[in-house]
Tab-separated table of C-alpha atoms in Angstrom:
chain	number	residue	atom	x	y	z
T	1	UNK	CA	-89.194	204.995	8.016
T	2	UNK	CA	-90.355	206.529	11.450
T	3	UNK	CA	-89.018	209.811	12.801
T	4	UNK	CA	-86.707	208.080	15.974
T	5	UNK	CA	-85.121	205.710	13.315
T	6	UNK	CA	-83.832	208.831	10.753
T	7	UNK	CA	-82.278	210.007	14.081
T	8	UNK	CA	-80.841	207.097	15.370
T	9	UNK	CA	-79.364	206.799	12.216
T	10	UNK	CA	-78.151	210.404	11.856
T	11	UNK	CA	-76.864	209.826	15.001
T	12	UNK	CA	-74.797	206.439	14.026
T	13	UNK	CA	-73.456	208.343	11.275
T	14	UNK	CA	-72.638	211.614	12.620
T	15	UNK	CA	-70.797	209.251	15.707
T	16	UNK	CA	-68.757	207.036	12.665
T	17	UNK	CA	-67.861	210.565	11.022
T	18	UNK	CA	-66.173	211.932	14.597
T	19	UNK	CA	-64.194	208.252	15.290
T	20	UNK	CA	-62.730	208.557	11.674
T	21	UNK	CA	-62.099	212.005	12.394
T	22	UNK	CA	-60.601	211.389	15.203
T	23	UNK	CA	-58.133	209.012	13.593
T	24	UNK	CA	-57.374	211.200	10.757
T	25	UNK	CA	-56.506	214.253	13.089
T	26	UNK	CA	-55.689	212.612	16.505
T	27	UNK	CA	-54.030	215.667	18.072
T	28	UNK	CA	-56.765	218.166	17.367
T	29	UNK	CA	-59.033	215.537	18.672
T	30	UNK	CA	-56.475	214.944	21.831
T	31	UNK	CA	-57.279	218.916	22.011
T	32	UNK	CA	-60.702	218.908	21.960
T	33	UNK	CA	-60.928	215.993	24.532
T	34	UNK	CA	-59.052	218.126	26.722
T	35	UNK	CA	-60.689	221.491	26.402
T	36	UNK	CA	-63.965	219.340	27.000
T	37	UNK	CA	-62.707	217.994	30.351
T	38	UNK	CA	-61.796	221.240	31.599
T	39	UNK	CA	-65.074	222.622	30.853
T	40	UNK	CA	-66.539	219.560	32.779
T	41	UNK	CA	-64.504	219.947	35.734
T	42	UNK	CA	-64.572	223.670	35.423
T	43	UNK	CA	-68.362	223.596	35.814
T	44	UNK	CA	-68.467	221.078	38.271
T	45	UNK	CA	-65.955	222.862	40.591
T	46	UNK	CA	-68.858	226.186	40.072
T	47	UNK	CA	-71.411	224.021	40.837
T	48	UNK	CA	-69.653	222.568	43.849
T	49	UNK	CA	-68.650	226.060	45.230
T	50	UNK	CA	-72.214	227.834	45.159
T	51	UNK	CA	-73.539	224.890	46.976
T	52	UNK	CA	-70.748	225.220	49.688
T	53	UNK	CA	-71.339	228.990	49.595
T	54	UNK	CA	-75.132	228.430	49.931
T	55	UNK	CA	-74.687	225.990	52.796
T	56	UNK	CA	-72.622	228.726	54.554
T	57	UNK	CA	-75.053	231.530	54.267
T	58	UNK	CA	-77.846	229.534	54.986
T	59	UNK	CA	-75.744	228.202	58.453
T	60	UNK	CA	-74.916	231.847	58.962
T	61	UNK	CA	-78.741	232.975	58.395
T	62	UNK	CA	-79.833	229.972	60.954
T	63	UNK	CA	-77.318	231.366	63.811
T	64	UNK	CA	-78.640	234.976	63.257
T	65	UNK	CA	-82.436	234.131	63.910
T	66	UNK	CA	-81.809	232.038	66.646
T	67	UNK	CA	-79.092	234.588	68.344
T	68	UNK	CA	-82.167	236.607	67.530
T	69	UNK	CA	-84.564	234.868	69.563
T	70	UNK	CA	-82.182	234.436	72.193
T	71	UNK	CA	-82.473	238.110	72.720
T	72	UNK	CA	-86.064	237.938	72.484
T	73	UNK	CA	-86.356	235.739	75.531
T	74	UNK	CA	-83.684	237.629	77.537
T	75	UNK	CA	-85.906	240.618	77.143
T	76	UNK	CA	-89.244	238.763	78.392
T	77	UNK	CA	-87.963	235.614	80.181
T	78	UNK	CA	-91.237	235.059	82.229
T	79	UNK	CA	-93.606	235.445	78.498
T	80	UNK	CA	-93.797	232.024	76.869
């Protein structure tokens, strides 16, 4: 018996222990479906946010050096 088929099968039976579980106690499981979505769509709306934030700051950052070298060639407009 190789190494990936004890896991796969560890894995089969681990996955038939959680569906009769399931059955047995169907609102704990009904719970812990839940909980598991809102930690999925809690870390999805993080995820979502930084990368808006990041965008933002990085927008902001891109209007500062160019305002920048605006000024820098109102100061010497004849040097290019």
């Amino acid at each position: 018996m190789t190494t990936a088929f004890a896991i796969r099968t560890i894995i089969e039976i681990a996955a038939v222990l959680f569906v009769i579980f399931g059955v047995l106690h169907e609102q704990k499981f009904i719970d812990f479906e839940d909980k598991v979505i809102r930690m999925i769509a809690k870390r999805i709306y993080i995820r979502k946010r930084k990368k808006a934030i990041a965008k933002k700051r990085a927008a902001q950052h891109a209007r500062r050096r160019r305002e920048d070298q605006q000024k820098n060639t109102k100061i010497y407009p004849y040097v290019a």
